[in-house]
Coordinates of C-alpha atoms in Angstrom, one line a residue:
X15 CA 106.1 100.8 47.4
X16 CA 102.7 98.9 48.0
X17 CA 102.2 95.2 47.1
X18 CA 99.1 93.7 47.2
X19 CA 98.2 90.0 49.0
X20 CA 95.7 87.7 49.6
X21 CA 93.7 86.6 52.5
X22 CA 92.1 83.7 53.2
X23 CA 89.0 84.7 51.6
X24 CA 90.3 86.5 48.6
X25 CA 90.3 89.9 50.0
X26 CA 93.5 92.1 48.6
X27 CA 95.1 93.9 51.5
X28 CA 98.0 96.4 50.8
X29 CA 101.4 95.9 52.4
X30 CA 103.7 98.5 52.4
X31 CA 106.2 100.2 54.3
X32 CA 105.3 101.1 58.2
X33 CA 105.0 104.7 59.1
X34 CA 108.0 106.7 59.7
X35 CA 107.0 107.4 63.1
X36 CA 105.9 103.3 64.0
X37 CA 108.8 103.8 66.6
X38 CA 108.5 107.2 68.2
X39 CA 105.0 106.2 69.0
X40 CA 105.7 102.4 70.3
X41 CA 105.2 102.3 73.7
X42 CA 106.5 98.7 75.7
X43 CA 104.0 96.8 77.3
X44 CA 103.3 97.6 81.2
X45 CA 104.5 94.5 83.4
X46 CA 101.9 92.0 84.4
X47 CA 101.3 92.3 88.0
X48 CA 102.7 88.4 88.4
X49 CA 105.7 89.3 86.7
X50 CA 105.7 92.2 89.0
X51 CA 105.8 90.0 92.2
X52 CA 107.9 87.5 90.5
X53 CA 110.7 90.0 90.1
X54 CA 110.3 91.4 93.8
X55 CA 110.2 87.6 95.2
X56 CA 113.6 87.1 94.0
X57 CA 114.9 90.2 95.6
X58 CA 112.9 88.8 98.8
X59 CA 114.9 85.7 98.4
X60 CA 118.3 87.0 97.7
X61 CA 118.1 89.5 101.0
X62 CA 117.4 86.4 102.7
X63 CA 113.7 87.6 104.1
X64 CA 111.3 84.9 105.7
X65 CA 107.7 85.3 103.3
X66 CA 105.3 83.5 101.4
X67 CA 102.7 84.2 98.8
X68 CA 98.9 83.6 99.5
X69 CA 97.9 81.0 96.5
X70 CA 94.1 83.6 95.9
X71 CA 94.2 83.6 92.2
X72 CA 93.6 81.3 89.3
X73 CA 91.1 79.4 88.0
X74 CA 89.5 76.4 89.8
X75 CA 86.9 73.6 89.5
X76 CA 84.1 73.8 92.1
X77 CA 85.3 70.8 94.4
X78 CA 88.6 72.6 94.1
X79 CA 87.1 76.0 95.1
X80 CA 84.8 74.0 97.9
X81 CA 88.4 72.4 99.2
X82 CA 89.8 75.5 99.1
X83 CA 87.3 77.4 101.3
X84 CA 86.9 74.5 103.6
X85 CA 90.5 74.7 104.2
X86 CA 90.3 78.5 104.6
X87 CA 91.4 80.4 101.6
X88 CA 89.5 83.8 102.4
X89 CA 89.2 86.2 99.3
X90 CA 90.9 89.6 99.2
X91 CA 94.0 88.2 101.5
X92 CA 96.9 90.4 100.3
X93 CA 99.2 88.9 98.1
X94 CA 103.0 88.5 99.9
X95 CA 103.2 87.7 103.9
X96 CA 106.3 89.1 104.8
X97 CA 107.1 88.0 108.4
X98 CA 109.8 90.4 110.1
X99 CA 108.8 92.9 113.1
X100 CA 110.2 96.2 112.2
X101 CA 109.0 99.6 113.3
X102 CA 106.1 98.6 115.7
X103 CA 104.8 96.5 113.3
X104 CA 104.1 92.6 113.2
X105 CA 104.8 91.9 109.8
X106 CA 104.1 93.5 106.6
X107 CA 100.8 92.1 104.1
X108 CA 101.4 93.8 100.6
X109 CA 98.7 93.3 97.7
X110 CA 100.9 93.8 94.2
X111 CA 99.2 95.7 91.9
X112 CA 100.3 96.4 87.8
X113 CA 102.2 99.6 87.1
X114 CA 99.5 102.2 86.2
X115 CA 97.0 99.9 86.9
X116 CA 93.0 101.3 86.3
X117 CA 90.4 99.3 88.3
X118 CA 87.6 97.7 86.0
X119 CA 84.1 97.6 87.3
X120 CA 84.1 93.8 87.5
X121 CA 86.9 94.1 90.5
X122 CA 85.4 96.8 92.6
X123 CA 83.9 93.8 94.7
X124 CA 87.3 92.3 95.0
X125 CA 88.8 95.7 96.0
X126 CA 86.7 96.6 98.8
X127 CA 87.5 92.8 99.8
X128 CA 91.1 93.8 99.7
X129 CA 90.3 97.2 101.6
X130 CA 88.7 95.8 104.8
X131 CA 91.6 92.4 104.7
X132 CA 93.8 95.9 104.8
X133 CA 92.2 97.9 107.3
X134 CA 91.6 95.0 109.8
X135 CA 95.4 93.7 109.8
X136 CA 96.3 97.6 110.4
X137 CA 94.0 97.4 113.7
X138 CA 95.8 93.8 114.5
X139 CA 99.0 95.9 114.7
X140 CA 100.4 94.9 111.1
X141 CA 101.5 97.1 107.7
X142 CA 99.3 96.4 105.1
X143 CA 100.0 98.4 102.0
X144 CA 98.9 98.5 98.0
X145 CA 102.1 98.6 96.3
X146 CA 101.9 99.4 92.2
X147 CA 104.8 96.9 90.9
X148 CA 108.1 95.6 92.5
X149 CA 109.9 99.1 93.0
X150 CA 107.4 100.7 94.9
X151 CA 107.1 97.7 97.3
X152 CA 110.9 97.7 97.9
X153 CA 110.6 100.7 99.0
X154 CA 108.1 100.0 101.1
X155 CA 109.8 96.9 102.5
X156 CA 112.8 99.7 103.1
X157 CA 111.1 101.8 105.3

């Protein structure tokens, strides 16, 4: 059964029952990437494991982004630091990614940041991995 409304502007709109399939075809939102390293912190913490997160993102005002740099923020750092030597390697540098997650054409310069920050703490001796939300880098802090 359709009713008709008003909008704001005294357009009618009909309301009515939702589609018998509105479910089967609801699909659950894909995890932000900071809830992603939010959830694997905690696992981090309960295990007991010595890390800490590299403060890169957010929004800041230029004498905060001049500070920052002065200080040594460098852009394209991986995310989580995880400091314990295991299987020849230093430590472990993961940058968190969303599940699923398509690179837009605005990040490309961020990514091949991110790629050489990787491939120069490989040749210092570290692991330095991409890991697409909290499972997959437990599995890689597993290994």
């Amino acid at each position: 059964m359709l009713s008709k409304r008003k909008t704001r502007r005294g357009a009618r709109l009909k309301v009515g029952n939702k589609p018998k399939n509105y479910r089967a075809n609801f699909k659950p939102p894909r995890p932000l990437e900071t809830d992603e390293q939010k959830a694997f912190v905690r696992k981090l913490e309960a295990m007991g494991i010595l890390f800490y997160a590299v403060p890169n993102e957010g929004k800041r005002t230029r004498w905060q982004r001049t500070k920052a740099k002065t200080e040594g923020l460098k852009s394209g750092v991986p995310d989580l630091v995880i400091c314990h030597a295991r299987g020849g390697y230093f430590g472990l540098y993961i940058e968190m990614k969303r599940q699923n997650a398509v690179p837009s054409e605005t990040s490309k310069k961020l990514r091949m940041k991110q790629e050489k920050w990787r491939k120069d703490l490989i040749e210092e001796g570290y692991k330095a991995i991409e890991c697409k939300g909290e499972a997959e880098a437990m599995k890689a802090l597993l290994e």
